Short mmCIF file of C-alpha atoms and ligand atoms in Angstrom, two decimals:
data_model
loop_
_atom_site.label_atom_id
_atom_site.label_comp_id
_atom_site.label_asym_id
_atom_site.label_seq_id
_atom_site.Cartn_x
_atom_site.Cartn_y
_atom_site.Cartn_z
CA MET Y 109 -23.40 25.45 39.21
CA LYS Y 110 -23.54 23.14 42.14
CA ALA Y 111 -20.08 22.59 43.91
CA ALA Y 112 -18.32 21.15 46.55
CA VAL Y 113 -16.50 23.65 49.08
CA LEU Y 114 -13.93 23.21 51.79
CA TYR Y 115 -13.98 25.83 54.27
CA ASN Y 116 -12.07 24.19 56.75
CA TYR Y 117 -9.39 21.58 57.19
CA ASN Y 118 -10.42 18.14 58.47
CA GLU Y 119 -14.27 19.23 57.52
CA ASP Y 120 -16.63 17.60 55.47
CA LEU Y 121 -16.88 19.64 51.95
CA LEU Y 122 -20.21 21.70 51.43
CA ILE Y 123 -22.31 21.60 48.86
CA GLU Y 124 -23.59 24.35 47.90
CA ASP Y 125 -24.90 26.77 44.61
CA VAL Y 126 -21.62 28.58 43.77
CA PRO Y 127 -21.96 31.29 40.85
CA ILE Y 128 -19.23 30.40 38.17
CA GLY Y 129 -17.69 33.43 35.70
CA ASP Y 130 -16.98 33.09 32.30
CA PRO Y 131 -13.84 31.82 30.75
CA GLY Y 132 -11.31 34.65 30.26
CA ASP Y 133 -9.48 34.84 26.45
CA ARG Y 134 -7.40 32.19 27.19
CA GLU Y 135 -9.91 30.17 28.90
CA VAL Y 136 -11.81 27.47 28.56
CA LEU Y 137 -15.22 26.45 30.45
CA VAL Y 138 -15.60 22.44 30.96
CA ARG Y 139 -18.88 20.88 31.87
CA ILE Y 140 -17.69 17.78 34.20
CA ILE Y 141 -18.37 14.78 33.77
CA ALA Y 142 -15.70 12.27 35.94
CA THR Y 143 -13.83 12.92 38.47
CA GLY Y 144 -11.75 10.61 41.01
CA VAL Y 145 -11.02 11.30 44.48
CA CYS Y 146 -7.23 11.23 44.51
CA HIS Y 147 -4.80 11.46 47.06
CA SER Y 148 -3.24 15.23 46.35
CA ASP Y 149 -7.28 16.08 47.28
CA LEU Y 150 -7.05 13.94 50.54
CA SER Y 151 -3.88 16.13 51.54
CA ALA Y 152 -5.14 19.67 50.54
CA LEU Y 153 -8.81 18.21 52.68
CA LYS Y 154 -6.36 17.38 55.80
CA GLY Y 155 -4.52 20.63 55.75
CA LYS Y 156 -1.30 18.93 55.01
CA SER Y 157 -0.69 20.89 51.57
CA ARG Y 158 -2.49 24.04 53.24
CA PRO Y 159 -4.12 25.53 49.87
CA PRO Y 160 -6.12 28.37 50.34
CA LEU Y 161 -9.63 28.34 51.88
CA PRO Y 162 -12.41 28.58 50.75
CA ILE Y 163 -11.68 26.00 47.86
CA ILE Y 164 -13.41 23.70 45.49
CA LEU Y 165 -10.57 20.81 44.90
CA GLY Y 166 -10.21 17.99 42.26
CA HIS Y 167 -7.99 17.41 40.23
CA GLU Y 168 -8.75 14.36 37.96
CA ALA Y 169 -11.16 14.63 35.69
CA ALA Y 170 -12.60 14.77 32.31
CA GLY Y 171 -15.87 16.46 30.53
CA ILE Y 172 -17.05 18.85 27.40
CA VAL Y 173 -16.05 22.20 26.68
CA GLU Y 174 -19.10 23.84 27.20
CA LYS Y 175 -17.48 27.82 25.80
CA THR Y 176 -14.30 28.53 24.59
CA GLY Y 177 -12.60 32.28 25.51
CA SER Y 178 -11.97 34.52 22.41
CA ALA Y 179 -8.46 33.11 22.00
CA VAL Y 180 -9.23 29.98 22.58
CA SER Y 181 -7.93 28.16 19.54
CA LYS Y 182 -7.24 24.41 20.96
CA VAL Y 183 -10.63 23.35 21.57
CA ARG Y 184 -13.76 24.13 20.84
CA LYS Y 185 -17.48 23.90 21.96
CA GLY Y 186 -18.67 19.92 22.24
CA ASP Y 187 -14.59 18.78 22.32
CA HIS Y 188 -14.05 15.57 25.03
CA VAL Y 189 -11.19 17.12 26.76
CA ILE Y 190 -8.91 15.39 29.74
CA LEU Y 191 -7.95 18.24 32.39
CA SER Y 192 -4.17 18.66 33.51
CA TRP Y 193 -3.55 19.93 37.23
CA ALA Y 194 -0.23 21.35 35.52
CA PRO Y 195 -1.28 23.23 32.59
CA ASN Y 196 1.86 25.28 30.81
CA CYS Y 197 2.14 29.62 29.89
CA GLY Y 198 4.73 28.07 27.27
CA GLU Y 199 6.75 30.79 27.62
CA CYS Y 200 8.65 30.89 30.80
CA PHE Y 201 12.41 29.69 31.91
CA TYR Y 202 10.72 26.27 32.45
CA CYS Y 203 8.59 26.09 29.86
CA GLN Y 204 11.03 26.87 27.41
CA LYS Y 205 13.49 23.98 29.38
CA ARG Y 206 10.28 21.86 28.46
CA LEU Y 207 9.89 21.41 31.37
CA PRO Y 208 6.40 22.40 31.60
CA THR Y 209 5.01 21.14 34.91
CA MET Y 210 7.48 23.03 36.21
CA CYS Y 211 5.97 26.25 34.87
CA ASP Y 212 6.71 29.56 36.90
CA THR Y 213 3.08 30.91 35.63
CA TYR Y 214 0.79 28.07 37.35
CA GLY Y 215 3.06 27.60 39.82
CA ALA Y 216 2.63 30.69 41.35
CA ALA Y 217 -1.84 30.76 40.02
CA ALA Y 218 -1.35 27.12 42.02
CA GLY Y 219 -0.25 28.51 45.05
CA ASN Y 220 -2.61 31.33 45.41
CA GLY Y 221 -5.41 29.41 44.46
CA THR Y 222 -6.24 31.75 41.05
CA LEU Y 223 -6.12 30.92 37.34
CA TRP Y 224 -3.29 33.00 35.47
CA ASN Y 225 -2.54 36.97 35.88
CA GLY Y 226 -4.46 36.09 39.34
CA ALA Y 227 -8.15 35.32 37.65
CA ARG Y 228 -10.65 33.63 39.57
CA ARG Y 229 -13.79 32.09 38.29
CA LEU Y 230 -15.34 30.90 41.05
CA GLY Y 231 -17.57 32.55 43.51
CA THR Y 232 -18.60 35.65 44.56
CA VAL Y 233 -16.02 39.44 44.63
CA GLU Y 234 -17.46 39.54 48.28
CA ARG Y 235 -17.07 35.84 48.69
CA PRO Y 236 -14.25 34.82 47.01
CA ILE Y 237 -13.68 30.85 46.34
CA HIS Y 238 -9.88 29.54 45.61
CA HIS Y 239 -9.25 27.41 42.82
CA PHE Y 240 -7.40 24.64 43.05
CA THR Y 241 -4.45 23.15 41.42
CA CYS Y 242 -5.62 25.73 38.37
CA LEU Y 243 -8.76 23.17 37.87
CA SER Y 244 -11.32 22.79 40.95
CA SER Y 245 -13.49 19.61 39.39
CA PHE Y 246 -15.39 18.61 42.05
CA ALA Y 247 -18.41 20.89 40.52
CA GLU Y 248 -20.79 20.60 37.56
CA LEU Y 249 -18.67 23.33 35.95
CA ALA Y 250 -14.78 24.05 35.66
CA VAL Y 251 -12.89 27.42 34.00
CA VAL Y 252 -9.53 26.02 32.94
CA PRO Y 253 -6.74 27.16 31.26
CA GLU Y 254 -6.16 26.74 27.60
CA SER Y 255 -3.59 24.79 27.75
CA GLY Y 256 -5.11 22.92 30.64
CA CYS Y 257 -7.41 20.74 27.91
CA SER Y 258 -6.40 17.32 25.85
CA LYS Y 259 -8.89 17.05 23.12
CA ILE Y 260 -9.83 13.28 23.29
CA GLU Y 261 -11.64 10.38 20.81
CA LYS Y 262 -14.90 10.32 21.78
CA ASP Y 263 -15.61 7.32 22.54
CA ILE Y 264 -13.50 6.73 25.29
CA PRO Y 265 -15.56 6.40 28.40
CA PHE Y 266 -14.79 10.07 30.68
CA GLU Y 267 -14.48 7.60 33.46
CA VAL Y 268 -11.16 6.02 32.15
CA ALA Y 269 -10.20 9.29 30.90
CA ALA Y 270 -10.84 11.10 34.32
CA LEU Y 271 -8.54 8.49 35.31
CA VAL Y 272 -5.70 9.35 32.85
CA GLY Y 273 -5.65 12.66 34.34
CA CYS Y 274 -3.62 11.62 37.48
CA ALA Y 275 -3.17 8.44 38.91
CA VAL Y 276 -2.47 6.43 35.49
CA THR Y 277 -0.16 9.37 34.01
CA THR Y 278 2.05 9.66 37.27
CA GLY Y 279 2.72 6.13 37.77
CA PHE Y 280 2.87 4.78 33.81
CA GLY Y 281 5.34 8.30 33.22
CA ALA Y 282 7.60 7.40 36.20
CA VAL Y 283 8.34 4.22 35.01
CA VAL Y 284 8.12 4.95 30.86
CA ASN Y 285 9.88 8.08 31.37
CA ASP Y 286 11.51 8.46 34.22
CA ALA Y 287 13.22 4.68 35.14
CA ARG Y 288 13.05 4.41 31.36
CA VAL Y 289 12.18 0.35 31.93
CA GLU Y 290 14.05 -1.89 29.44
CA PRO Y 291 12.93 -5.94 28.65
CA GLY Y 292 14.58 -8.17 31.14
CA GLU Y 293 15.09 -5.49 33.64
CA VAL Y 294 14.30 -5.96 37.27
CA VAL Y 295 11.60 -3.37 38.90
CA GLY Y 296 10.40 -2.61 42.53
CA VAL Y 297 7.39 -0.45 43.37
CA ILE Y 298 6.79 0.09 46.57
CA GLY Y 299 3.71 1.11 47.87
CA VAL Y 300 0.54 -0.06 46.13
CA GLY Y 301 -2.74 2.51 45.47
CA GLY Y 302 -3.83 4.28 42.76
CA VAL Y 303 0.06 5.12 41.54
CA GLY Y 304 1.79 2.19 42.25
CA ILE Y 305 -0.49 0.05 40.80
CA ASN Y 306 0.03 2.28 37.05
CA ALA Y 307 4.01 1.97 37.90
CA ILE Y 308 3.36 -2.15 38.10
CA HIS Y 309 1.08 -2.44 34.94
CA ALA Y 310 3.82 -0.27 32.91
CA ALA Y 311 6.85 -2.00 34.01
CA HIS Y 312 5.22 -5.42 32.99
CA LEU Y 313 4.62 -3.64 29.63
CA ALA Y 314 7.84 -2.04 29.32
CA GLY Y 315 9.07 -6.45 28.90
CA ALA Y 316 10.29 -6.02 32.09
CA LYS Y 317 11.57 -9.47 33.78
CA ALA Y 318 10.60 -8.92 37.45
CA VAL Y 319 8.19 -6.72 38.56
CA ALA Y 320 8.73 -6.16 42.74
CA ALA Y 321 5.76 -4.78 44.47
CA ILE Y 322 6.55 -4.04 47.88
CA ASP Y 323 3.91 -2.90 50.45
CA ILE Y 324 2.78 -2.97 54.26
CA ASN Y 325 -0.35 -4.44 53.70
CA PRO Y 326 -0.38 -7.95 52.96
CA GLU Y 327 -3.82 -7.62 51.05
CA LYS Y 328 -1.89 -5.69 48.59
CA GLU Y 329 -0.65 -8.96 46.94
CA THR Y 330 -3.66 -9.93 44.61
CA VAL Y 331 -4.30 -6.73 43.10
CA ALA Y 332 -0.57 -5.87 42.32
CA ARG Y 333 -0.24 -9.59 41.12
CA SER Y 334 -3.01 -9.22 38.38
CA PHE Y 335 -1.70 -5.73 36.72
CA GLY Y 336 1.84 -7.45 36.79
CA ALA Y 337 3.33 -7.89 39.85
CA THR Y 338 5.58 -10.71 39.25
CA HIS Y 339 6.78 -10.92 43.05
CA PHE Y 340 5.28 -9.93 46.45
CA PHE Y 341 7.41 -8.48 49.28
CA ASN Y 342 5.68 -6.86 52.20
CA SER Y 343 8.86 -4.97 53.86
CA ALA Y 344 6.95 -4.51 56.82
CA THR Y 345 8.65 -8.48 57.56
CA ARG Y 346 10.83 -8.92 54.86
CA ASP Y 347 14.45 -8.21 53.85
CA VAL Y 348 13.39 -5.97 51.00
CA PRO Y 349 16.93 -5.38 49.31
CA ALA Y 350 18.34 -9.02 50.14
CA GLU Y 351 14.99 -10.18 48.34
CA ILE Y 352 15.61 -8.24 45.25
CA ARG Y 353 19.32 -9.26 45.31
CA ALA Y 354 18.53 -12.73 45.27
CA LEU Y 355 16.33 -12.13 41.74
CA SER Y 356 19.15 -9.91 40.32
CA ARG Y 357 22.36 -12.45 40.53
CA GLY Y 358 23.10 -10.47 43.62
CA ARG Y 359 23.03 -6.53 42.00
CA GLY Y 360 19.55 -5.26 43.18
CA ALA Y 361 16.79 -3.66 41.02
CA ASP Y 362 17.25 -1.55 38.18
CA SER Y 363 15.37 0.63 39.35
CA VAL Y 364 13.07 1.36 42.71
CA ILE Y 365 9.95 3.64 42.04
CA ASP Y 366 8.69 4.87 45.34
CA CYS Y 367 5.05 5.99 45.61
CA THR Y 368 4.53 6.15 48.81
CA GLY Y 369 6.40 9.42 49.90
CA ARG Y 370 7.55 8.49 53.40
CA PRO Y 371 11.29 8.67 54.73
CA ALA Y 372 11.74 5.31 54.73
CA ALA Y 373 10.50 4.34 51.90
CA ILE Y 374 12.51 6.39 49.86
CA ALA Y 375 15.68 5.17 51.66
CA LEU Y 376 14.40 1.70 51.04
CA ALA Y 377 14.37 1.96 47.27
CA TYR Y 378 18.26 3.40 47.69
CA ASP Y 379 19.27 0.30 49.53
CA THR Y 380 17.34 -1.63 46.73
CA ALA Y 381 18.77 -0.18 43.18
CA ARG Y 382 21.95 -1.75 42.12
CA PRO Y 383 25.47 0.05 41.47
CA GLY Y 384 23.67 2.68 38.75
CA GLY Y 385 20.55 1.73 39.13
CA SER Y 386 18.16 4.73 40.11
CA VAL Y 387 15.28 5.30 42.73
CA ILE Y 388 12.35 6.98 41.54
CA SER Y 389 10.31 9.42 44.08
CA VAL Y 390 6.79 9.95 43.30
CA GLY Y 391 4.99 9.56 46.63
CA ILE Y 392 5.31 13.08 48.73
CA ALA Y 393 6.47 13.58 51.88
CA ALA Y 394 4.65 15.46 54.36
CA LYS Y 395 6.89 19.03 54.84
CA GLY Y 396 9.97 19.09 56.70
CA GLU Y 397 10.60 15.17 56.30
CA MET Y 398 14.04 14.28 55.30
CA VAL Y 399 16.00 11.31 54.02
CA CYS Y 400 18.94 9.73 55.52
CA PHE Y 401 21.28 7.63 53.68
CA GLN Y 402 24.90 6.85 53.53
CA ALA Y 403 26.40 9.66 51.52
CA SER Y 404 29.62 8.00 50.75
CA THR Y 405 27.50 5.14 48.82
CA LEU Y 406 25.88 8.02 46.46
CA PRO Y 407 29.51 8.63 44.51
CA ASN Y 408 30.76 5.24 44.77
CA THR Y 409 27.74 3.17 43.68
CA GLN Y 410 26.55 5.56 40.85
CA LYS Y 411 22.97 5.57 42.30
CA ARG Y 412 20.67 7.90 40.47
CA ILE Y 413 17.76 9.56 42.23
CA ILE Y 414 15.14 11.14 40.32
CA GLY Y 415 12.06 13.25 40.83
CA SER Y 416 9.25 12.80 39.59
CA ASN Y 417 6.07 14.81 39.02
CA TYR Y 418 3.72 14.01 37.09
CA GLY Y 419 4.89 10.95 35.58
CA GLY Y 420 8.43 12.85 34.06
CA GLY Y 421 6.51 16.37 33.12
CA MET Y 422 5.30 15.92 30.14
CA PRO Y 423 1.60 14.93 30.82
CA GLU Y 424 -0.30 15.87 27.15
CA HIS Y 425 2.06 13.56 25.21
CA ASP Y 426 1.49 10.73 27.79
CA PHE Y 427 -2.51 10.69 27.35
CA GLU Y 428 -1.78 9.96 24.16
CA ARG Y 429 -0.21 7.17 24.88
CA ILE Y 430 -1.50 5.67 27.77
CA LEU Y 431 -5.16 6.03 25.80
CA ALA Y 432 -3.30 3.97 22.77
CA LEU Y 433 -2.50 1.21 25.00
CA TYR Y 434 -5.81 0.67 26.14
CA ARG Y 435 -7.71 1.24 22.56
CA ALA Y 436 -5.19 -1.84 21.94
CA GLY Y 437 -6.17 -3.54 24.86
CA ARG Y 438 -2.69 -3.32 25.94
CA PHE Y 439 -3.35 -1.32 29.89
CA ASP Y 440 -6.08 -2.37 31.79
CA LEU Y 441 -7.88 0.91 33.06
CA ASP Y 442 -11.38 -0.15 33.26
CA ARG Y 443 -10.45 -2.37 36.35
CA GLN Y 444 -9.10 0.93 38.08
CA ILE Y 445 -12.62 2.32 38.50
CA GLY Y 446 -14.39 1.44 41.48
CA GLU Y 447 -17.79 3.09 43.29
CA ARG Y 448 -19.54 5.83 40.75
CA VAL Y 449 -20.72 8.48 43.60
CA ALA Y 450 -23.37 11.39 42.88
CA LEU Y 451 -21.33 15.08 43.95
CA ASP Y 452 -23.21 14.40 47.68
CA GLU Y 453 -21.65 11.69 48.29
CA ILE Y 454 -18.06 12.84 47.78
CA ASN Y 455 -17.48 12.88 51.52
CA ASP Y 456 -17.80 9.03 51.57
CA ALA Y 457 -15.54 9.28 48.43
CA PHE Y 458 -12.98 10.98 50.70
CA ARG Y 459 -13.36 8.60 53.48
CA TRP Y 460 -13.06 5.06 51.34
CA LEU Y 461 -9.49 6.38 50.15
CA GLU Y 462 -8.52 7.38 53.47
CA GLN Y 463 -9.31 3.31 54.53
CA GLY Y 464 -7.23 2.34 51.99
CA VAL Y 465 -9.68 1.79 49.74
CA LEU Y 466 -7.87 0.75 46.47
CA ALA Y 467 -10.01 1.49 43.29
CA ARG Y 468 -10.91 5.00 42.26
CA THR Y 469 -14.40 6.68 43.37
CA LEU Y 470 -15.58 8.40 40.35
CA VAL Y 471 -18.05 11.70 40.98
CA CYS Y 472 -20.08 11.50 38.00
CA PHE Y 473 -22.41 14.08 36.18
CA GLU Y 474 -25.26 13.03 34.35
CA GLN Y 475 -24.27 13.74 30.44
ZN1 ZN N 663 -3.87 12.95 41.74
ZN1 ZN N 664 5.48 28.19 31.96
#
């Protein structure tokens, strides 16, 4: 199959022919139709998250089931599927605790660049290629765990389904599952990017009275408002906590969602939340970075700081909810699709992402 392989950090991906093995018992071979280029791919390419090399990146994808392993019952050949980058074993401590995205089994596999049980289906024995988040969708085909496949209706466009596989669910779930935004609330969203747009949109749909988009790039205001932001504050030039207090009878935001992962932004979220309000930390900081806030204020204000992974950690459930809202014409996913490119143009997609182009570039394959 044709695949985009990363051999060295900070270099272009190489498009080449890569052997792919048959799916194991509880694995599925999926023909990728659409796959988005996301910030986590960029962090891997830049060496920030330091995945093992060589590796095939890509973790926001949808496709068609081509072949199933002997013990697979969840999907069958011809099914259309969204692929999850956090498959789970269903049996470990965290799976039993209903925290499937914390699954020990797949956490270890993703760290080692393999599938479950250390299996590898990419490359050859002499020249193995690593899997990325048990997915590796920058390729014509992918072998993934059965639990990472979610069947969808065939009328859902693959580009839409791909986006739901990462950025959309991450932003939507942060609002719905972690912030639990209620009608009439005041919500802040820091970082108007692929995830932030979905947090803004979800907060608007949840009936928030005010949705304040916060970013250092004033050019993001128009798009933020088009997805439901009622206010836009440039945190480089405005006193955001004071602005939000002015919107909330002096109290502060009911919840603030940080999608940037910048320590200063997380501290800003903390200062902006009202007493008893919550800070939802979604964006991922570079390793080793620390956040500072005045410790005595934490018990006194009863603020809550909540880490949010894959939108609260039950992605498969959220895929269904988001697609139901999309089908009802309430959640706008079509407008989030940017350029469609072929696999050999993927390095351009990374450059656009780095330049801050907001609409998602999707690598698309012939159906
Ligand atoms: Zn992603
Ligand atoms: Zn598990």
